[in-house]
Short mmCIF file of C-alpha atoms in Angstrom, two decimals:
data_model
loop_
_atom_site.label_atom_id
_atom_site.label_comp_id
_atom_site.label_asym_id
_atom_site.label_seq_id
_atom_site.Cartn_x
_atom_site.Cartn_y
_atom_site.Cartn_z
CA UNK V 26 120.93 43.34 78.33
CA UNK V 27 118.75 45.15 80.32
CA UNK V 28 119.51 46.93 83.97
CA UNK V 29 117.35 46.70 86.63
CA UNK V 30 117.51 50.43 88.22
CA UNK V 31 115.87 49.69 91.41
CA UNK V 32 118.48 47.62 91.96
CA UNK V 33 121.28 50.00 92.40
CA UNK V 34 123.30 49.80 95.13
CA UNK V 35 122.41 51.60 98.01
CA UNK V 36 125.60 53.26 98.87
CA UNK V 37 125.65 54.81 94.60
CA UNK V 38 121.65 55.85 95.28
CA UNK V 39 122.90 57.72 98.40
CA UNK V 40 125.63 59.17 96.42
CA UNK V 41 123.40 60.38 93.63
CA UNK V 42 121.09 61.49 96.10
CA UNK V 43 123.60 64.27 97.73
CA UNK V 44 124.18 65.66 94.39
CA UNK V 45 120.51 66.74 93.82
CA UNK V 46 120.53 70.02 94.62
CA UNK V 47 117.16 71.30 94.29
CA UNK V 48 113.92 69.85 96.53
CA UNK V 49 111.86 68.70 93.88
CA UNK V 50 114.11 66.93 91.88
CA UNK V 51 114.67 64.92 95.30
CA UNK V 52 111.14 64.41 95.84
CA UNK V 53 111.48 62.88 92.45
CA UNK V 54 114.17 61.35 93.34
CA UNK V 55 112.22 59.13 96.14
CA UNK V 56 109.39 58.48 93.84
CA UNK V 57 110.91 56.42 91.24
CA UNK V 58 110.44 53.18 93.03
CA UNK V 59 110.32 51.37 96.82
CA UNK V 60 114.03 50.66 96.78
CA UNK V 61 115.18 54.03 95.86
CA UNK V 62 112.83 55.57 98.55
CA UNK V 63 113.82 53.51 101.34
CA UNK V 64 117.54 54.20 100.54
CA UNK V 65 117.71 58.10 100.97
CA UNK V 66 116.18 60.08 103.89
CA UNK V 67 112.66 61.75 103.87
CA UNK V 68 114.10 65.38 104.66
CA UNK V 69 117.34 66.17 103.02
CA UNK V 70 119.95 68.00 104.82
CA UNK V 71 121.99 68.74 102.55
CA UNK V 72 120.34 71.50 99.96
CA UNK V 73 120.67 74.69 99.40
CA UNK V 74 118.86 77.51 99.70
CA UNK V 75 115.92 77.00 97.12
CA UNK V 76 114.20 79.15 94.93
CA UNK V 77 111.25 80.64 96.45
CA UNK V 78 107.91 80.05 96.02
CA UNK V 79 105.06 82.98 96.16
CA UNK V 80 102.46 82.11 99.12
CA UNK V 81 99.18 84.03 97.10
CA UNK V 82 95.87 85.24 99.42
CA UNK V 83 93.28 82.84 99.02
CA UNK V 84 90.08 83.06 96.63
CA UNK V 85 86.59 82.72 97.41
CA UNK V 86 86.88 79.48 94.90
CA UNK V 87 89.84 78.20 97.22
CA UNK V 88 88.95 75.59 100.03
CA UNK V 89 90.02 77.12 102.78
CA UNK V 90 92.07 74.28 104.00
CA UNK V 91 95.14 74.71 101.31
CA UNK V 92 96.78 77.24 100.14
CA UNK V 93 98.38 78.11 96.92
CA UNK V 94 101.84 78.82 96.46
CA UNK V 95 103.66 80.15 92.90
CA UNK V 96 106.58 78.01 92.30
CA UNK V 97 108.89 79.84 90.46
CA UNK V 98 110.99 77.20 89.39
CA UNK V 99 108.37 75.30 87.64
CA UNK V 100 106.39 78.29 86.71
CA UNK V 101 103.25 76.73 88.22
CA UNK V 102 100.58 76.91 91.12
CA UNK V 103 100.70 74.32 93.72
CA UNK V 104 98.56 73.91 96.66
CA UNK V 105 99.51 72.95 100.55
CA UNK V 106 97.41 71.99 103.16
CA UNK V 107 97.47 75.25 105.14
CA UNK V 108 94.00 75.23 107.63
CA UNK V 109 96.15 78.15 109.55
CA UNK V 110 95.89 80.53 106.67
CA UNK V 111 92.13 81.36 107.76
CA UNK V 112 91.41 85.11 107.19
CA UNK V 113 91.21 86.28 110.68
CA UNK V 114 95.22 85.07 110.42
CA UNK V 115 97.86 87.33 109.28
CA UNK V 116 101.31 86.08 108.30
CA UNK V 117 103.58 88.47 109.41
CA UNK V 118 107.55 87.34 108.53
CA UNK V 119 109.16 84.56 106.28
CA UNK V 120 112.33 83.08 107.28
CA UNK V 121 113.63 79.57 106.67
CA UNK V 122 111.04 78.65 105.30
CA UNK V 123 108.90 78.79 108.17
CA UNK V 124 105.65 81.75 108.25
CA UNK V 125 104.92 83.54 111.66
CA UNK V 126 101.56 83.88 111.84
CA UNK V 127 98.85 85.76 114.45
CA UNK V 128 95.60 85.61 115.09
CA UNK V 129 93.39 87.54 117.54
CA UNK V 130 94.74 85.55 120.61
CA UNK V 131 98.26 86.52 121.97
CA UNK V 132 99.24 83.59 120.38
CA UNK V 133 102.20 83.36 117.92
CA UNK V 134 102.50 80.41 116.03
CA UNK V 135 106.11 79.23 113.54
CA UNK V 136 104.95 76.85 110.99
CA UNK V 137 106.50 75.58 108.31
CA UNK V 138 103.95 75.34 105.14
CA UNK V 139 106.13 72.13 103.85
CA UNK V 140 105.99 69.68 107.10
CA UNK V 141 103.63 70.80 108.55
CA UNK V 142 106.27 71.33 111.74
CA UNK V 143 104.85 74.03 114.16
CA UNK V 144 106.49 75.89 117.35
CA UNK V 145 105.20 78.16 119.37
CA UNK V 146 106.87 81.99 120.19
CA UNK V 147 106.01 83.61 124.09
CA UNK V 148 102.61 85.46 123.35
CA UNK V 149 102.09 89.19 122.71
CA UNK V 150 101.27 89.52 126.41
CA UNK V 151 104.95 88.76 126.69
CA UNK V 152 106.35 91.77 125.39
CA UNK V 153 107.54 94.25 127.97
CA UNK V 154 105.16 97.23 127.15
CA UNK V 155 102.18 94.77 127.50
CA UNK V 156 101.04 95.30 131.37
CA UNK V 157 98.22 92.99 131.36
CA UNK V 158 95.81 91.15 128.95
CA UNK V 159 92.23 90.39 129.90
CA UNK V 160 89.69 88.60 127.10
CA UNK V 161 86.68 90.49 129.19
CA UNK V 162 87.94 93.87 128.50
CA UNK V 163 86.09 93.45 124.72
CA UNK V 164 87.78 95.94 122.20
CA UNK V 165 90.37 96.82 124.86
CA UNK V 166 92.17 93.37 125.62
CA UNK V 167 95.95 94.71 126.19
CA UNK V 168 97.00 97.64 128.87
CA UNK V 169 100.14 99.48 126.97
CA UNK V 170 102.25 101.58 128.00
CA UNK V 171 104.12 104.34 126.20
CA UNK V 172 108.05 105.37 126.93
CA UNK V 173 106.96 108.16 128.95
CA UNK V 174 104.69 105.87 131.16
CA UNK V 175 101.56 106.28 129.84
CA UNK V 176 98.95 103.61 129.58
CA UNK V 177 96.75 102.80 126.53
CA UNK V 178 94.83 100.09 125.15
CA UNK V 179 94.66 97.96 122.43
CA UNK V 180 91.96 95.42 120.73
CA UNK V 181 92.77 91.83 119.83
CA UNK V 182 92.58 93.31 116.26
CA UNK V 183 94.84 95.63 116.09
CA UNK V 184 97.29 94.24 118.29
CA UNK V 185 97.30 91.13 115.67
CA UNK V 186 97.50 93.61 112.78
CA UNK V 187 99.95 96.09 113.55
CA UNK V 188 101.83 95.74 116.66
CA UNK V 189 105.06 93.50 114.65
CA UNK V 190 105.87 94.49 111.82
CA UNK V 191 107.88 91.39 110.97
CA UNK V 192 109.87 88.77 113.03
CA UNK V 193 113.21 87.31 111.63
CA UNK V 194 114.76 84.06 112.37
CA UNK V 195 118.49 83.16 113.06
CA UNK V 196 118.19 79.88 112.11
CA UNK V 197 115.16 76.94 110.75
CA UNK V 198 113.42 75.93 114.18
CA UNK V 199 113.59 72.50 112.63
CA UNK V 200 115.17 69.74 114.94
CA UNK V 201 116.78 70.67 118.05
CA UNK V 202 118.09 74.45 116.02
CA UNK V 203 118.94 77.38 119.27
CA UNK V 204 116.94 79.47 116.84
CA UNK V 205 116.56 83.25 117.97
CA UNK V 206 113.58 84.92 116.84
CA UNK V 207 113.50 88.82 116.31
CA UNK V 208 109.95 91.24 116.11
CA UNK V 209 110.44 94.60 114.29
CA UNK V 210 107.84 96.37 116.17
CA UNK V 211 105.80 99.14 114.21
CA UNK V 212 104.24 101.29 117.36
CA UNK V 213 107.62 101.98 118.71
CA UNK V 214 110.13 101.27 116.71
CA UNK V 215 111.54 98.62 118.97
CA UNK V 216 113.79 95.15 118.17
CA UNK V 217 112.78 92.30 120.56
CA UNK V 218 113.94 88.89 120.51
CA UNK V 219 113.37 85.42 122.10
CA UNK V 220 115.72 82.61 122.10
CA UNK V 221 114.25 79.03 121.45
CA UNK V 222 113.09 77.85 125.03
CA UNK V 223 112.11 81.31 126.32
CA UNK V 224 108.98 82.39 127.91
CA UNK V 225 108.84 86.19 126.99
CA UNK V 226 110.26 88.61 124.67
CA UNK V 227 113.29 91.30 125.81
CA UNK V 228 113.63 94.37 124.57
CA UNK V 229 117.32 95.51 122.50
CA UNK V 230 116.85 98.79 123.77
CA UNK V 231 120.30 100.08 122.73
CA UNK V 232 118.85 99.43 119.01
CA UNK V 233 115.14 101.65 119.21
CA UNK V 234 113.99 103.05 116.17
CA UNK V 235 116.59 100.59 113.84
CA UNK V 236 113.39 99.21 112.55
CA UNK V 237 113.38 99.57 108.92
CA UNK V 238 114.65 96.07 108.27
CA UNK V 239 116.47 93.39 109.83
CA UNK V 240 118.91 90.45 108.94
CA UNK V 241 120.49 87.54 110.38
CA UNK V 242 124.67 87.63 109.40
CA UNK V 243 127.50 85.83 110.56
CA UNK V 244 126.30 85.00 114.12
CA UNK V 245 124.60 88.57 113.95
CA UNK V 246 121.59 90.94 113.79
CA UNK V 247 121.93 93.64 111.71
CA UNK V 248 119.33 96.36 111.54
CA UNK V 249 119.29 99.32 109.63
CA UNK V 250 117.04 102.55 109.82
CA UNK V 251 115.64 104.92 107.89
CA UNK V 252 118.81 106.80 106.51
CA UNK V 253 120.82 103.58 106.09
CA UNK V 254 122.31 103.43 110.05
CA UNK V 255 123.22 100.15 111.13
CA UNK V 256 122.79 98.44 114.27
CA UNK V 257 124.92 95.18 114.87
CA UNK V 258 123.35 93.40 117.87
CA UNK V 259 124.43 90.11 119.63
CA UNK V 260 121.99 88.55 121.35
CA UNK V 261 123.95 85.17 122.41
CA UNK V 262 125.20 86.19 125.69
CA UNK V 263 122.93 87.05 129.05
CA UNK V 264 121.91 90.58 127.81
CA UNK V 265 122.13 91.71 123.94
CA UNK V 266 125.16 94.35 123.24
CA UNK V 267 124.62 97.01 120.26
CA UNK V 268 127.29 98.26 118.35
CA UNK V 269 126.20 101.28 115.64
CA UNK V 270 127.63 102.15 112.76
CA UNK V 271 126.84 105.20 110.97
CA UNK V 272 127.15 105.73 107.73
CA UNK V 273 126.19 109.06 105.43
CA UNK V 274 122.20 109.53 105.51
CA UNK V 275 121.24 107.64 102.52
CA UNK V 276 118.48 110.34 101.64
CA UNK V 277 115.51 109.49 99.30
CA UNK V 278 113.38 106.41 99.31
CA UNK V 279 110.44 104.94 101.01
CA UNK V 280 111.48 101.38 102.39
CA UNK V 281 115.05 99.92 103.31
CA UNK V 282 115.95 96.05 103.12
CA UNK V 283 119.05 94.30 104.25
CA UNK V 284 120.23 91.77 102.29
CA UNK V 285 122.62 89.42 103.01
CA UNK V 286 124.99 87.93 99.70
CA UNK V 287 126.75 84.99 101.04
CA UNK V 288 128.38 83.96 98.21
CA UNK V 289 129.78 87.29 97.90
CA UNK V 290 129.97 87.89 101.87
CA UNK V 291 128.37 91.28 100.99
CA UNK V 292 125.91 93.37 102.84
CA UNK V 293 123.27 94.81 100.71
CA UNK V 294 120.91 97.66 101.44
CA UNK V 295 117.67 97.99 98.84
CA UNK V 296 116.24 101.16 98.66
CA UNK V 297 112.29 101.02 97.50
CA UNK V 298 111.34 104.11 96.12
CA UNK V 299 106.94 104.55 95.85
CA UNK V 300 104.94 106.73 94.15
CA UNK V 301 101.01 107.47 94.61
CA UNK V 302 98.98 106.50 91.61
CA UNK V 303 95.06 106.51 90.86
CA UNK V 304 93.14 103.40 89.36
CA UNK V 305 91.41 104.56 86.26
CA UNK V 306 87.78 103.90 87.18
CA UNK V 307 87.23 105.50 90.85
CA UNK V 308 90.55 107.51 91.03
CA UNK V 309 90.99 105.68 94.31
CA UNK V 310 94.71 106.47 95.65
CA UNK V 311 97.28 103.71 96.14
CA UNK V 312 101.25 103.34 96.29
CA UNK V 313 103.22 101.28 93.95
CA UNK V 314 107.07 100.71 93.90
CA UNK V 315 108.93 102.45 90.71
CA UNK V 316 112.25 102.08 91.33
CA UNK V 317 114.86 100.20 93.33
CA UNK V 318 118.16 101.33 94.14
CA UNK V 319 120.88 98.99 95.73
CA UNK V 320 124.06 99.68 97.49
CA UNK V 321 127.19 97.61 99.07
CA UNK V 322 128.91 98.69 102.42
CA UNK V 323 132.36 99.34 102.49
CA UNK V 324 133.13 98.93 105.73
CA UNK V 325 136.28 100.97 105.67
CA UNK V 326 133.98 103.96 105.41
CA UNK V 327 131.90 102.84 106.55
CA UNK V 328 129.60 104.14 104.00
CA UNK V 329 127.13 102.50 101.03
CA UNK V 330 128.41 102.49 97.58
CA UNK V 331 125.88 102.19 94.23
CA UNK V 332 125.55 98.94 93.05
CA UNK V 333 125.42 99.38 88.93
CA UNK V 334 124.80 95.56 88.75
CA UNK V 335 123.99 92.19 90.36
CA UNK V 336 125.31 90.03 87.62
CA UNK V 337 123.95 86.52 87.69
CA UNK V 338 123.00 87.82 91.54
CA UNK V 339 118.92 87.97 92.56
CA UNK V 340 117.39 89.06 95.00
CA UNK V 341 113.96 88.62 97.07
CA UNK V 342 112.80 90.87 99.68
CA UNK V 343 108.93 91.88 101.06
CA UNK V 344 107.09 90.59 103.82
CA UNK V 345 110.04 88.11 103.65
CA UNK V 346 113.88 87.49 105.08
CA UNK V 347 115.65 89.46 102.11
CA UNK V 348 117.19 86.99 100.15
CA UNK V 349 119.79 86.77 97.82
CA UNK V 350 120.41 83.83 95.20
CA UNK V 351 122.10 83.01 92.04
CA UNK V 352 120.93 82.09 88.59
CA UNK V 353 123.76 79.67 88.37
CA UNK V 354 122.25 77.41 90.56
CA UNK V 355 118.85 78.16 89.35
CA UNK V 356 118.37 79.55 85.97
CA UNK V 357 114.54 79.77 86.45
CA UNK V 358 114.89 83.04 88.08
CA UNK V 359 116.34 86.40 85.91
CA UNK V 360 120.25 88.03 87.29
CA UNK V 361 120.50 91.11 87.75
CA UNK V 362 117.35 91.50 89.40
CA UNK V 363 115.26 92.17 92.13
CA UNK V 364 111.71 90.04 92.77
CA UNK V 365 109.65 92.11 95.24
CA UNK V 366 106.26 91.77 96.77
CA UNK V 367 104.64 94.57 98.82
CA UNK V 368 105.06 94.84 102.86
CA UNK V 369 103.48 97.88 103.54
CA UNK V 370 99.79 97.63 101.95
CA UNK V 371 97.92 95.96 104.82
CA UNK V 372 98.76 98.88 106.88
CA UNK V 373 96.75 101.20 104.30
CA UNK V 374 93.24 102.00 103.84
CA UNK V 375 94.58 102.23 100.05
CA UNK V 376 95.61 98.72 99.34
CA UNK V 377 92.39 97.45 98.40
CA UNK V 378 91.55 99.43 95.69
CA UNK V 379 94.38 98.28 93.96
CA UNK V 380 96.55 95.28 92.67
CA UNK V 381 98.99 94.08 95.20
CA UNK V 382 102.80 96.04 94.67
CA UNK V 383 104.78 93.21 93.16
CA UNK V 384 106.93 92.54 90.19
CA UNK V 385 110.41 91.95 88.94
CA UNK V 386 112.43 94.86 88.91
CA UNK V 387 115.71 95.02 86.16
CA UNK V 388 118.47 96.82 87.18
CA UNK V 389 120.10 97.40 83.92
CA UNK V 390 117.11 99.79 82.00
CA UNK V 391 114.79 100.11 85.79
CA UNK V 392 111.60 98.81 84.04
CA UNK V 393 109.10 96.66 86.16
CA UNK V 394 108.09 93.46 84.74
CA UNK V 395 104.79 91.36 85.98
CA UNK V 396 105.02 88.48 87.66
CA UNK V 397 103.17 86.15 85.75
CA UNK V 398 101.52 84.02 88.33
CA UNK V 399 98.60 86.13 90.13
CA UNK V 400 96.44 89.37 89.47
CA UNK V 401 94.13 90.52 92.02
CA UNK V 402 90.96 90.89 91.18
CA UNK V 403 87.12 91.17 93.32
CA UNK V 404 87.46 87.57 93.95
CA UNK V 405 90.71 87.70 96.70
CA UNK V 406 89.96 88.09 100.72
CA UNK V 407 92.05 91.26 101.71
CA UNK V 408 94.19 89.53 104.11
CA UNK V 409 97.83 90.56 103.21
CA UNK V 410 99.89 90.23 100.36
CA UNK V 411 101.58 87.48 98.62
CA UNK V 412 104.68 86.63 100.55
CA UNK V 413 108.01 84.75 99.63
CA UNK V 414 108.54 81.57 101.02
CA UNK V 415 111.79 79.48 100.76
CA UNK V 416 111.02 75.78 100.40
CA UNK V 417 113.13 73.93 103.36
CA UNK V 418 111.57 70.36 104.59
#
């Protein structure tokens, strides 16, 4: 005899529902019929960090209403309705699956590329070294000033460009989340933060110059600086408190990355090592990564110890909240590895002569392979690099 499937009990579809475990097989899920859509929720709660997907600059083919994204899961392009991804908008942090993005207003905007869910951050003229913003003052907008007091100016360009760095999130700013958002600033070297409700940004001034990277971890910021440093800050109470812990200089490197194993309940620091090559034609200059190094704290140290190998661990970092995941739960993705994308390029006359600094790292032989799902070429609008995005409705 045959069974009717859209006839399953509701309580057994709910039931096979919570055991999906990754986004599109839900979405899936939903689409098999009216009954077994109107029987599960829209937005699961109950996933796991997913595998992410690689938000790629936009072509001059591209409607400039969508975006395309590199799901690595699938191994296939797909395209979102993104009309915020204009090129006079730079995304500058990942985290939760939401993108911070800035234009040439003070605005600064949290979207989330999935639902289309926005929330809005205080404004750049928030920030305490901003002492006044005036639209008439044309190529001079913001009045700055400098530790020792004194006063310069800025243009709506390069405020938007390089004034953050990146900005980190505690938490998704979906539903009624107390997320904390922190800036890494690049003129200073400063860590501000906002909580959810807030109208301005405060400085963590015991942290300055702990600006190489920054993490969210057990109720925690951690940044670290240039020689491996950390600073552990808590921001929950009425003024943030800064604990540091030093560790030996961890000499050599370009770029440091926390990363935060939580299977493991590790702390990971990813060293980026870069090299200056020439393009083959005009012998134009640019930097691209050649080797990674990883390390574990031992907190009894404290100090950072090699790590030889990730096992089935891998990990994401960039433009993006370093991320670690395992090929257990999705075997799409290589162990033992590291998936990187560049954060630095935007910031260098150099980048556009070049293909954007991205690739799979191995750790057991160092080689760099390709990712297969985007080569720039004359046709992309310099606007940043491709950035990692975790999928989270």
């Amino acid at each position: 005899m045959a069974v009717d499937w859209t006839q399953l009990p509701g309580e057994l579809l709910e039931s096979i529902s919570n055991n999906l475990t990754i986004y599109a097989d839900y979405l899936r899920f939903r689409s098999v019929c009216h009954c077994w859509r109107s029987s599960v929720p829209k937005t699961p709660r109950h996933l796991p960090p997913q595998l992410p997907w690689l938000m790629l600059p936009h072509t001059r083919s591209q409607s400039q209403s969508h975006r395309a994204f590199f799901d690595v899961s699938a191994q296939k392009i797909r395209l979102l309705k993104y009309p915020e991804s204009s090129h006079r908008k730079r995304c500058c942090g990942s985290s939760h699956g939401w993108l911070v993005i800035m234009d040439e207003t003070p605005a600064i905007l949290l979207i989330n590329p999935l639902t289309r869910a926005k929330v809005q951050l205080p404004p750049l003229s928030t920030f305490p070294i901003v002492l006044s913003f005036n639209y008439y003052e044309i190529g001079k907008e913001y009045a700055l000033t400098t530790p020792s007091g004194d006063i310069y100016r800025c243009s709506l360009r390069e405020m938007r460009d390089s004034f953050i760095k990146k900005v980190i999130l505690s938490v998704s700013p979906a539903g009624d989340n107390n997320f904390i958002a922190l800036a890494i600033l690049n003129l200073t070297g400063d860590l501000a933060f906002c909580k959810n409700g807030d109208q301005s940004w405060t400085f963590i001034h015991d942290a300055k110059f702990f600006s190489e990277d920054v993490i969210y971890h057990k109720e925690l910021f951690y940044a670290v600086d240039k020689n491996g440093a950390i600073a552990v800050c808590d921001v929950s109470g009425a003024s943030p408190r800064v604990s540091i812990i030093e560790t030996p200089s961890q000499f050599g490197g370009d770029i440091q990355y926390l990363v935060n194993s939580e299977d493991d309940d590790e702390l990971l620091l990813v060293t980026r090592y870069l090299d200056l090559v020439y393009d083959n034609v005009d012998l134009n200059a640019f930097f691209k990564s050649v080797k990674f190094e990883v390390f574990r704290i031992n907190w009894n140290g404290p100090l950072w110890e090699r790590v030889t190998s990730l096992g089935n661990r891998t990990l994401f970092v960039g433009g993006n909240s370093s991320l670690s995941l395992s090929t257990s739960d999705f075997p799409a993705c290589s162990g033992n590895c590291i998936y990187f994308t560049d954060d630095y390029c935007e910031f260098n006359e150099e980048f556009a002569f070049g293909d954007y600094d991205l690739g799979i790292f191995k750790l057991c032989d160092g080689s760099i392979e390709p990712l297969p799902c985007y080569r720039r070429s004359s046709h992309s609008q310099i606007q940043g690099p491709p950035i990692w995005v975790t999928p989270n409705p």
